[in-house]
């Protein structure tokens, strides 16, 4: 059987790819020439190929494989690359280091699938098909969120998650670090946040009712672990964007520091239920100082230009009752608790902007977040459109196409998941991040798309991967390649599944 055309083997699909006859073969004698600024790509290539192939890829001036940066290749943007494979040479070029890192992942996919194995593979010829590839992403934001608040995962597993994102050219790892059920972010100024807020006594089973599992759940990261993760991800061209939820979804913080609540003396437990919790932050000065101090420490650890502060699902009932909240409403000339929510996010958003960062928030309607916010629109496609029309940058995270906590089919074999919807592979693949009806200037504000993996029902790495793959393949393809035919995607995925299997990914069939 003839080999499939080259671009039909890659996932995501490259912008332009022409196969040529012949192949290049890596051997123990193959050397690497690394241009100025390209050292990170050489390190990544060696790191990724070493476990299976043992290829040393020694440096040499007259090497067969050349990695080079050329800032004049402006058409390639931040992440694009050009790859030329001939029978005797390989040339990978980009305008920016990140582009070279994407090209390294393409080289990895062009090699025999054994290249992805985690153990030494004997007797394999490490060949690349001769080719000319030019590849530039359609969208600049191709994200994946992992909720480590509901179920904690050790940092070693987060590194593997990042490795899998990088294979798919996903460039943002959004780490949901705090929620009602757990606080995982170490804060030197408030050690009780993780000491107390990092533990819950048990968890609800299912989404309603009073059944609990009776099992304690704990976990928190150290600063060194998070700093190491940021570095690890950066070496793979992935930005780690932290999320610290406020002013709602803070029950774990309030269990640790009850004085930050609306009923400052009341002791609270880290929440053991799922859903939206009524207890929210107070709005007294100490709370704003707390938020700024936490975010200062977050900024020390995470260089990401974007910082997510949640902002959604903040019931206003406590503020309606609280004398301190009512006093704040009066003092600031606000119209009521909903206005107070905007005011709170405005203060925190301004603080981040003054520190050179961009605040990101979950949209409830698309029109409620302060102007400086980048909006993650999750509830309704109309919210993405409304936010972009209002002048926000928008990331489309529509739950019906990007929420990986929903089952992938209606079949009874699916593990327990979020009820109420099925998010099938085809839903993810078919989801256009640009909302219908967006004029070109509005469409330009849509940065891209992102998958969300909330973990109420997913406690183990195996389950996380089962929920993520292959749906993240579809999201990555859509975000990088733009629309592709369903049949074309399916046949590329069929080949790509062998790569996931080599990486021992637990995936949905
Ligand atoms: C969300 O699902 N509450 C962002």
mmCIF file with all atom_site columns, N, CA and C in Angstrom, residues 31-82:
data_model
loop_
_atom_site.group_PDB
_atom_site.id
_atom_site.type_symbol
_atom_site.label_atom_id
_atom_site.label_alt_id
_atom_site.label_comp_id
_atom_site.label_asym_id
_atom_site.label_entity_id
_atom_site.label_seq_id
_atom_site.pdbx_PDB_ins_code
_atom_site.Cartn_x
_atom_site.Cartn_y
_atom_site.Cartn_z
_atom_site.occupancy
_atom_site.B_iso_or_equiv
_atom_site.pdbx_formal_charge
_atom_site.auth_seq_id
_atom_site.auth_comp_id
_atom_site.auth_asym_id
_atom_site.auth_atom_id
_atom_site.pdbx_PDB_model_num
ATOM 1   N N  . UNK A 1 31 ? 24.823 14.408 13.271 1.00 0.00 ? 31 UNK A N  1
ATOM 2   C CA . UNK A 1 31 ? 25.177 15.545 14.144 1.00 0.00 ? 31 UNK A CA 1
ATOM 3   C C  . UNK A 1 31 ? 24.188 16.690 13.931 1.00 0.00 ? 31 UNK A C  1
ATOM 4   N N  . UNK A 1 32 ? 24.275 17.624 14.870 1.00 0.00 ? 32 UNK A N  1
ATOM 5   C CA . UNK A 1 32 ? 23.333 18.741 14.925 1.00 0.00 ? 32 UNK A CA 1
ATOM 6   C C  . UNK A 1 32 ? 24.118 20.053 14.886 1.00 0.00 ? 32 UNK A C  1
ATOM 7   N N  . UNK A 1 33 ? 23.695 20.969 14.010 1.00 0.00 ? 33 UNK A N  1
ATOM 8   C CA . UNK A 1 33 ? 24.252 22.333 14.079 1.00 0.00 ? 33 UNK A CA 1
ATOM 9   C C  . UNK A 1 33 ? 23.142 23.240 14.599 1.00 0.00 ? 33 UNK A C  1
ATOM 10  N N  . UNK A 1 34 ? 23.492 23.984 15.637 1.00 0.00 ? 34 UNK A N  1
ATOM 11  C CA . UNK A 1 34 ? 22.471 24.749 16.355 1.00 0.00 ? 34 UNK A CA 1
ATOM 12  C C  . UNK A 1 34 ? 22.804 26.226 16.240 1.00 0.00 ? 34 UNK A C  1
ATOM 13  N N  . UNK A 1 35 ? 21.944 26.984 15.563 1.00 0.00 ? 35 UNK A N  1
ATOM 14  C CA . UNK A 1 35 ? 22.178 28.417 15.413 1.00 0.00 ? 35 UNK A CA 1
ATOM 15  C C  . UNK A 1 35 ? 21.959 29.149 16.727 1.00 0.00 ? 35 UNK A C  1
ATOM 16  N N  . UNK A 1 36 ? 22.402 30.411 16.731 1.00 0.00 ? 36 UNK A N  1
ATOM 17  C CA . UNK A 1 36 ? 22.267 31.222 17.939 1.00 0.00 ? 36 UNK A CA 1
ATOM 18  C C  . UNK A 1 36 ? 20.798 31.343 18.343 1.00 0.00 ? 36 UNK A C  1
ATOM 19  N N  . UNK A 1 37 ? 20.520 31.090 19.586 1.00 0.00 ? 37 UNK A N  1
ATOM 20  C CA . UNK A 1 37 ? 19.143 31.207 20.088 1.00 0.00 ? 37 UNK A CA 1
ATOM 21  C C  . UNK A 1 37 ? 18.327 29.940 19.906 1.00 0.00 ? 37 UNK A C  1
ATOM 22  N N  . UNK A 1 38 ? 18.878 28.946 19.206 1.00 0.00 ? 38 UNK A N  1
ATOM 23  C CA . UNK A 1 38 ? 18.117 27.713 18.923 1.00 0.00 ? 38 UNK A CA 1
ATOM 24  C C  . UNK A 1 38 ? 18.473 26.590 19.897 1.00 0.00 ? 38 UNK A C  1
ATOM 25  N N  . UNK A 1 39 ? 19.301 26.908 20.890 1.00 0.00 ? 39 UNK A N  1
ATOM 26  C CA . UNK A 1 39 ? 19.799 25.843 21.789 1.00 0.00 ? 39 UNK A CA 1
ATOM 27  C C  . UNK A 1 39 ? 18.646 25.099 22.472 1.00 0.00 ? 39 UNK A C  1
ATOM 28  N N  . UNK A 1 40 ? 17.589 25.845 22.831 1.00 0.00 ? 40 UNK A N  1
ATOM 29  C CA . UNK A 1 40 ? 16.453 25.214 23.522 1.00 0.00 ? 40 UNK A CA 1
ATOM 30  C C  . UNK A 1 40 ? 15.792 24.152 22.653 1.00 0.00 ? 40 UNK A C  1
ATOM 31  N N  . UNK A 1 41 ? 15.767 24.376 21.351 1.00 0.00 ? 41 UNK A N  1
ATOM 32  C CA . UNK A 1 41 ? 15.150 23.389 20.448 1.00 0.00 ? 41 UNK A CA 1
ATOM 33  C C  . UNK A 1 41 ? 16.037 22.149 20.341 1.00 0.00 ? 41 UNK A C  1
ATOM 34  N N  . UNK A 1 42 ? 17.352 22.365 20.336 1.00 0.00 ? 42 UNK A N  1
ATOM 35  C CA . UNK A 1 42 ? 18.278 21.214 20.284 1.00 0.00 ? 42 UNK A CA 1
ATOM 36  C C  . UNK A 1 42 ? 18.135 20.380 21.550 1.00 0.00 ? 42 UNK A C  1
ATOM 37  N N  . UNK A 1 43 ? 18.026 21.067 22.670 1.00 0.00 ? 43 UNK A N  1
ATOM 38  C CA . UNK A 1 43 ? 17.858 20.338 23.950 1.00 0.00 ? 43 UNK A CA 1
ATOM 39  C C  . UNK A 1 43 ? 16.573 19.513 23.919 1.00 0.00 ? 43 UNK A C  1
ATOM 40  N N  . UNK A 1 44 ? 15.502 20.130 23.412 1.00 0.00 ? 44 UNK A N  1
ATOM 41  C CA . UNK A 1 44 ? 14.218 19.413 23.397 1.00 0.00 ? 44 UNK A CA 1
ATOM 42  C C  . UNK A 1 44 ? 14.280 18.211 22.450 1.00 0.00 ? 44 UNK A C  1
ATOM 43  N N  . UNK A 1 45 ? 14.881 18.410 21.285 1.00 0.00 ? 45 UNK A N  1
ATOM 44  C CA . UNK A 1 45 ? 14.984 17.300 20.322 1.00 0.00 ? 45 UNK A CA 1
ATOM 45  C C  . UNK A 1 45 ? 15.760 16.137 20.944 1.00 0.00 ? 45 UNK A C  1
ATOM 46  N N  . UNK A 1 46 ? 16.886 16.467 21.558 1.00 0.00 ? 46 UNK A N  1
ATOM 47  C CA . UNK A 1 46 ? 17.689 15.390 22.171 1.00 0.00 ? 46 UNK A CA 1
ATOM 48  C C  . UNK A 1 46 ? 16.897 14.725 23.303 1.00 0.00 ? 46 UNK A C  1
ATOM 49  N N  . UNK A 1 47 ? 16.250 15.543 24.140 1.00 0.00 ? 47 UNK A N  1
ATOM 50  C CA . UNK A 1 47 ? 15.504 15.002 25.295 1.00 0.00 ? 47 UNK A CA 1
ATOM 51  C C  . UNK A 1 47 ? 14.395 14.076 24.833 1.00 0.00 ? 47 UNK A C  1
ATOM 52  N N  . UNK A 1 48 ? 13.683 14.480 23.776 1.00 0.00 ? 48 UNK A N  1
ATOM 53  C CA . UNK A 1 48 ? 12.528 13.687 23.341 1.00 0.00 ? 48 UNK A CA 1
ATOM 54  C C  . UNK A 1 48 ? 12.946 12.411 22.619 1.00 0.00 ? 48 UNK A C  1
ATOM 55  N N  . UNK A 1 49 ? 14.065 12.480 21.882 1.00 0.00 ? 49 UNK A N  1
ATOM 56  C CA . UNK A 1 49 ? 14.444 11.308 21.085 1.00 0.00 ? 49 UNK A CA 1
ATOM 57  C C  . UNK A 1 49 ? 15.295 10.317 21.870 1.00 0.00 ? 49 UNK A C  1
ATOM 58  N N  . UNK A 1 50 ? 15.933 10.769 22.931 1.00 0.00 ? 50 UNK A N  1
ATOM 59  C CA . UNK A 1 50 ? 16.893 9.900  23.633 1.00 0.00 ? 50 UNK A CA 1
ATOM 60  C C  . UNK A 1 50 ? 16.280 8.623  24.210 1.00 0.00 ? 50 UNK A C  1
ATOM 61  N N  . UNK A 1 51 ? 15.132 8.694  24.942 1.00 0.00 ? 51 UNK A N  1
ATOM 62  C CA . UNK A 1 51 ? 14.688 7.483  25.642 1.00 0.00 ? 51 UNK A CA 1
ATOM 63  C C  . UNK A 1 51 ? 14.481 6.293  24.702 1.00 0.00 ? 51 UNK A C  1
ATOM 64  N N  . UNK A 1 52 ? 13.845 6.512  23.553 1.00 0.00 ? 52 UNK A N  1
ATOM 65  C CA . UNK A 1 52 ? 13.564 5.396  22.657 1.00 0.00 ? 52 UNK A CA 1
ATOM 66  C C  . UNK A 1 52 ? 14.746 5.078  21.750 1.00 0.00 ? 52 UNK A C  1
ATOM 67  N N  . UNK A 1 53 ? 15.408 6.138  21.220 1.00 0.00 ? 53 UNK A N  1
ATOM 68  C CA . UNK A 1 53 ? 16.391 5.915  20.149 1.00 0.00 ? 53 UNK A CA 1
ATOM 69  C C  . UNK A 1 53 ? 17.832 5.893  20.655 1.00 0.00 ? 53 UNK A C  1
ATOM 70  N N  . UNK A 1 54 ? 18.092 6.553  21.767 1.00 0.00 ? 54 UNK A N  1
ATOM 71  C CA . UNK A 1 54 ? 19.472 6.664  22.249 1.00 0.00 ? 54 UNK A CA 1
ATOM 72  C C  . UNK A 1 54 ? 20.347 7.517  21.333 1.00 0.00 ? 54 UNK A C  1
ATOM 73  N N  . UNK A 1 55 ? 19.742 8.221  20.367 1.00 0.00 ? 55 UNK A N  1
ATOM 74  C CA . UNK A 1 55 ? 20.542 9.023  19.427 1.00 0.00 ? 55 UNK A CA 1
ATOM 75  C C  . UNK A 1 55 ? 21.246 10.161 20.168 1.00 0.00 ? 55 UNK A C  1
ATOM 76  N N  . UNK A 1 56 ? 22.577 10.261 20.046 1.00 0.00 ? 56 UNK A N  1
ATOM 77  C CA . UNK A 1 56 ? 23.261 11.327 20.789 1.00 0.00 ? 56 UNK A CA 1
ATOM 78  C C  . UNK A 1 56 ? 23.109 12.712 20.141 1.00 0.00 ? 56 UNK A C  1
ATOM 79  N N  . UNK A 1 57 ? 22.972 12.763 18.806 1.00 0.00 ? 57 UNK A N  1
ATOM 80  C CA . UNK A 1 57 ? 22.852 14.044 18.088 1.00 0.00 ? 57 UNK A CA 1
ATOM 81  C C  . UNK A 1 57 ? 23.907 15.039 18.566 1.00 0.00 ? 57 UNK A C  1
ATOM 82  N N  . UNK A 1 58 ? 25.166 14.626 18.354 1.00 0.00 ? 58 UNK A N  1
ATOM 83  C CA . UNK A 1 58 ? 26.284 15.452 18.828 1.00 0.00 ? 58 UNK A CA 1
ATOM 84  C C  . UNK A 1 58 ? 26.348 16.758 18.035 1.00 0.00 ? 58 UNK A C  1
ATOM 85  N N  . UNK A 1 59 ? 26.900 17.795 18.662 1.00 0.00 ? 59 UNK A N  1
ATOM 86  C CA . UNK A 1 59 ? 27.044 19.064 17.926 1.00 0.00 ? 59 UNK A CA 1
ATOM 87  C C  . UNK A 1 59 ? 28.217 19.004 16.941 1.00 0.00 ? 59 UNK A C  1
ATOM 88  N N  . UNK A 1 60 ? 28.047 19.640 15.780 1.00 0.00 ? 60 UNK A N  1
ATOM 89  C CA . UNK A 1 60 ? 29.142 19.742 14.805 1.00 0.00 ? 60 UNK A CA 1
ATOM 90  C C  . UNK A 1 60 ? 28.816 20.888 13.865 1.00 0.00 ? 60 UNK A C  1
ATOM 91  N N  . UNK A 1 61 ? 29.878 21.542 13.339 1.00 0.00 ? 61 UNK A N  1
ATOM 92  C CA . UNK A 1 61 ? 29.645 22.671 12.434 1.00 0.00 ? 61 UNK A CA 1
ATOM 93  C C  . UNK A 1 61 ? 29.155 22.216 11.063 1.00 0.00 ? 61 UNK A C  1
ATOM 94  N N  . UNK A 1 62 ? 29.603 21.008 10.648 1.00 0.00 ? 62 UNK A N  1
ATOM 95  C CA . UNK A 1 62 ? 29.171 20.539 9.319  1.00 0.00 ? 62 UNK A CA 1
ATOM 96  C C  . UNK A 1 62 ? 28.100 19.445 9.462  1.00 0.00 ? 62 UNK A C  1
ATOM 97  N N  . UNK A 1 63 ? 27.166 19.693 10.374 1.00 0.00 ? 63 UNK A N  1
ATOM 98  C CA . UNK A 1 63 ? 26.164 18.672 10.707 1.00 0.00 ? 63 UNK A CA 1
ATOM 99  C C  . UNK A 1 63 ? 25.133 18.512 9.589  1.00 0.00 ? 63 UNK A C  1
ATOM 100 N N  . UNK A 1 64 ? 24.467 17.353 9.586  1.00 0.00 ? 64 UNK A N  1
ATOM 101 C CA . UNK A 1 64 ? 23.390 17.088 8.618  1.00 0.00 ? 64 UNK A CA 1
ATOM 102 C C  . UNK A 1 64 ? 22.081 17.758 9.053  1.00 0.00 ? 64 UNK A C  1
ATOM 103 N N  . UNK A 1 65 ? 21.902 17.897 10.368 1.00 0.00 ? 65 UNK A N  1
ATOM 104 C CA . UNK A 1 65 ? 20.636 18.448 10.882 1.00 0.00 ? 65 UNK A CA 1
ATOM 105 C C  . UNK A 1 65 ? 20.915 19.851 11.417 1.00 0.00 ? 65 UNK A C  1
ATOM 106 N N  . UNK A 1 66 ? 20.178 20.811 10.898 1.00 0.00 ? 66 UNK A N  1
ATOM 107 C CA . UNK A 1 66 ? 20.425 22.217 11.255 1.00 0.00 ? 66 UNK A CA 1
ATOM 108 C C  . UNK A 1 66 ? 19.155 22.810 11.861 1.00 0.00 ? 66 UNK A C  1
ATOM 109 N N  . UNK A 1 67 ? 19.321 23.435 13.020 1.00 0.00 ? 67 UNK A N  1
ATOM 110 C CA . UNK A 1 67 ? 18.211 24.154 13.661 1.00 0.00 ? 67 UNK A CA 1
ATOM 111 C C  . UNK A 1 67 ? 18.613 25.621 13.691 1.00 0.00 ? 67 UNK A C  1
ATOM 112 N N  . UNK A 1 68 ? 17.800 26.472 13.121 1.00 0.00 ? 68 UNK A N  1
ATOM 113 C CA . UNK A 1 68 ? 18.246 27.856 13.012 1.00 0.00 ? 68 UNK A CA 1
ATOM 114 C C  . UNK A 1 68 ? 17.096 28.851 13.156 1.00 0.00 ? 68 UNK A C  1
ATOM 115 N N  . UNK A 1 69 ? 17.412 29.971 13.774 1.00 0.00 ? 69 UNK A N  1
ATOM 116 C CA . UNK A 1 69 ? 16.447 31.061 13.915 1.00 0.00 ? 69 UNK A CA 1
ATOM 117 C C  . UNK A 1 69 ? 16.766 32.129 12.887 1.00 0.00 ? 69 UNK A C  1
ATOM 118 N N  . UNK A 1 70 ? 15.721 32.623 12.232 1.00 0.00 ? 70 UNK A N  1
ATOM 119 C CA . UNK A 1 70 ? 15.907 33.716 11.292 1.00 0.00 ? 70 UNK A CA 1
ATOM 120 C C  . UNK A 1 70 ? 14.781 34.723 11.526 1.00 0.00 ? 70 UNK A C  1
ATOM 121 N N  . UNK A 1 71 ? 15.090 35.813 12.243 1.00 0.00 ? 71 UNK A N  1
ATOM 122 C CA . UNK A 1 71 ? 14.025 36.768 12.587 1.00 0.00 ? 71 UNK A CA 1
ATOM 123 C C  . UNK A 1 71 ? 13.355 37.385 11.360 1.00 0.00 ? 71 UNK A C  1
ATOM 124 N N  . UNK A 1 72 ? 13.999 37.262 10.185 1.00 0.00 ? 72 UNK A N  1
ATOM 125 C CA . UNK A 1 72 ? 13.380 37.817 8.966  1.00 0.00 ? 72 UNK A CA 1
ATOM 126 C C  . UNK A 1 72 ? 12.221 36.952 8.457  1.00 0.00 ? 72 UNK A C  1
ATOM 127 N N  . UNK A 1 73 ? 12.069 35.758 8.993  1.00 0.00 ? 73 UNK A N  1
ATOM 128 C CA . UNK A 1 73 ? 10.961 34.895 8.544  1.00 0.00 ? 73 UNK A CA 1
ATOM 129 C C  . UNK A 1 73 ? 9.675  35.319 9.257  1.00 0.00 ? 73 UNK A C  1
ATOM 130 N N  . UNK A 1 74 ? 9.314  36.581 9.078  1.00 0.00 ? 74 UNK A N  1
ATOM 131 C CA . UNK A 1 74 ? 8.229  37.146 9.878  1.00 0.00 ? 74 UNK A CA 1
ATOM 132 C C  . UNK A 1 74 ? 6.885  36.486 9.585  1.00 0.00 ? 74 UNK A C  1
ATOM 133 N N  . UNK A 1 75 ? 6.724  35.935 8.403  1.00 0.00 ? 75 UNK A N  1
ATOM 134 C CA . UNK A 1 75 ? 5.471  35.265 8.046  1.00 0.00 ? 75 UNK A CA 1
ATOM 135 C C  . UNK A 1 75 ? 5.195  34.065 8.941  1.00 0.00 ? 75 UNK A C  1
ATOM 136 N N  . UNK A 1 76 ? 6.217  33.564 9.611  1.00 0.00 ? 76 UNK A N  1
ATOM 137 C CA . UNK A 1 76 ? 6.031  32.395 10.478 1.00 0.00 ? 76 UNK A CA 1
ATOM 138 C C  . UNK A 1 76 ? 5.531  32.792 11.866 1.00 0.00 ? 76 UNK A C  1
ATOM 139 N N  . UNK A 1 77 ? 5.570  34.095 12.164 1.00 0.00 ? 77 UNK A N  1
ATOM 140 C CA . UNK A 1 77 ? 5.004  34.575 13.433 1.00 0.00 ? 77 UNK A CA 1
ATOM 141 C C  . UNK A 1 77 ? 5.743  33.997 14.635 1.00 0.00 ? 77 UNK A C  1
ATOM 142 N N  . UNK A 1 78 ? 4.999  33.910 15.751 1.00 0.00 ? 78 UNK A N  1
ATOM 143 C CA . UNK A 1 78 ? 5.584  33.463 17.018 1.00 0.00 ? 78 UNK A CA 1
ATOM 144 C C  . UNK A 1 78 ? 5.845  31.955 17.039 1.00 0.00 ? 78 UNK A C  1
ATOM 145 N N  . UNK A 1 79 ? 5.019  31.214 16.306 1.00 0.00 ? 79 UNK A N  1
ATOM 146 C CA . UNK A 1 79 ? 5.031  29.756 16.504 1.00 0.00 ? 79 UNK A CA 1
ATOM 147 C C  . UNK A 1 79 ? 5.209  28.951 15.226 1.00 0.00 ? 79 UNK A C  1
ATOM 148 N N  . UNK A 1 80 ? 5.217  29.623 14.083 1.00 0.00 ? 80 UNK A N  1
ATOM 149 C CA . UNK A 1 80 ? 5.334  28.880 12.827 1.00 0.00 ? 80 UNK A CA 1
ATOM 150 C C  . UNK A 1 80 ? 6.766  28.396 12.616 1.00 0.00 ? 80 UNK A C  1
ATOM 151 N N  . UNK A 1 81 ? 6.917  27.444 11.702 1.00 0.00 ? 81 UNK A N  1
ATOM 152 C CA . UNK A 1 81 ? 8.245  26.908 11.398 1.00 0.00 ? 81 UNK A CA 1
ATOM 153 C C  . UNK A 1 81 ? 8.245  26.384 9.961  1.00 0.00 ? 81 UNK A C  1
ATOM 154 N N  . UNK A 1 82 ? 9.427  26.229 9.432  1.00 0.00 ? 82 UNK A N  1
ATOM 155 C CA . UNK A 1 82 ? 9.603  25.579 8.135  1.00 0.00 ? 82 UNK A CA 1
ATOM 156 C C  . UNK A 1 82 ? 10.526 24.383 8.334  1.00 0.00 ? 82 UNK A C  1
#
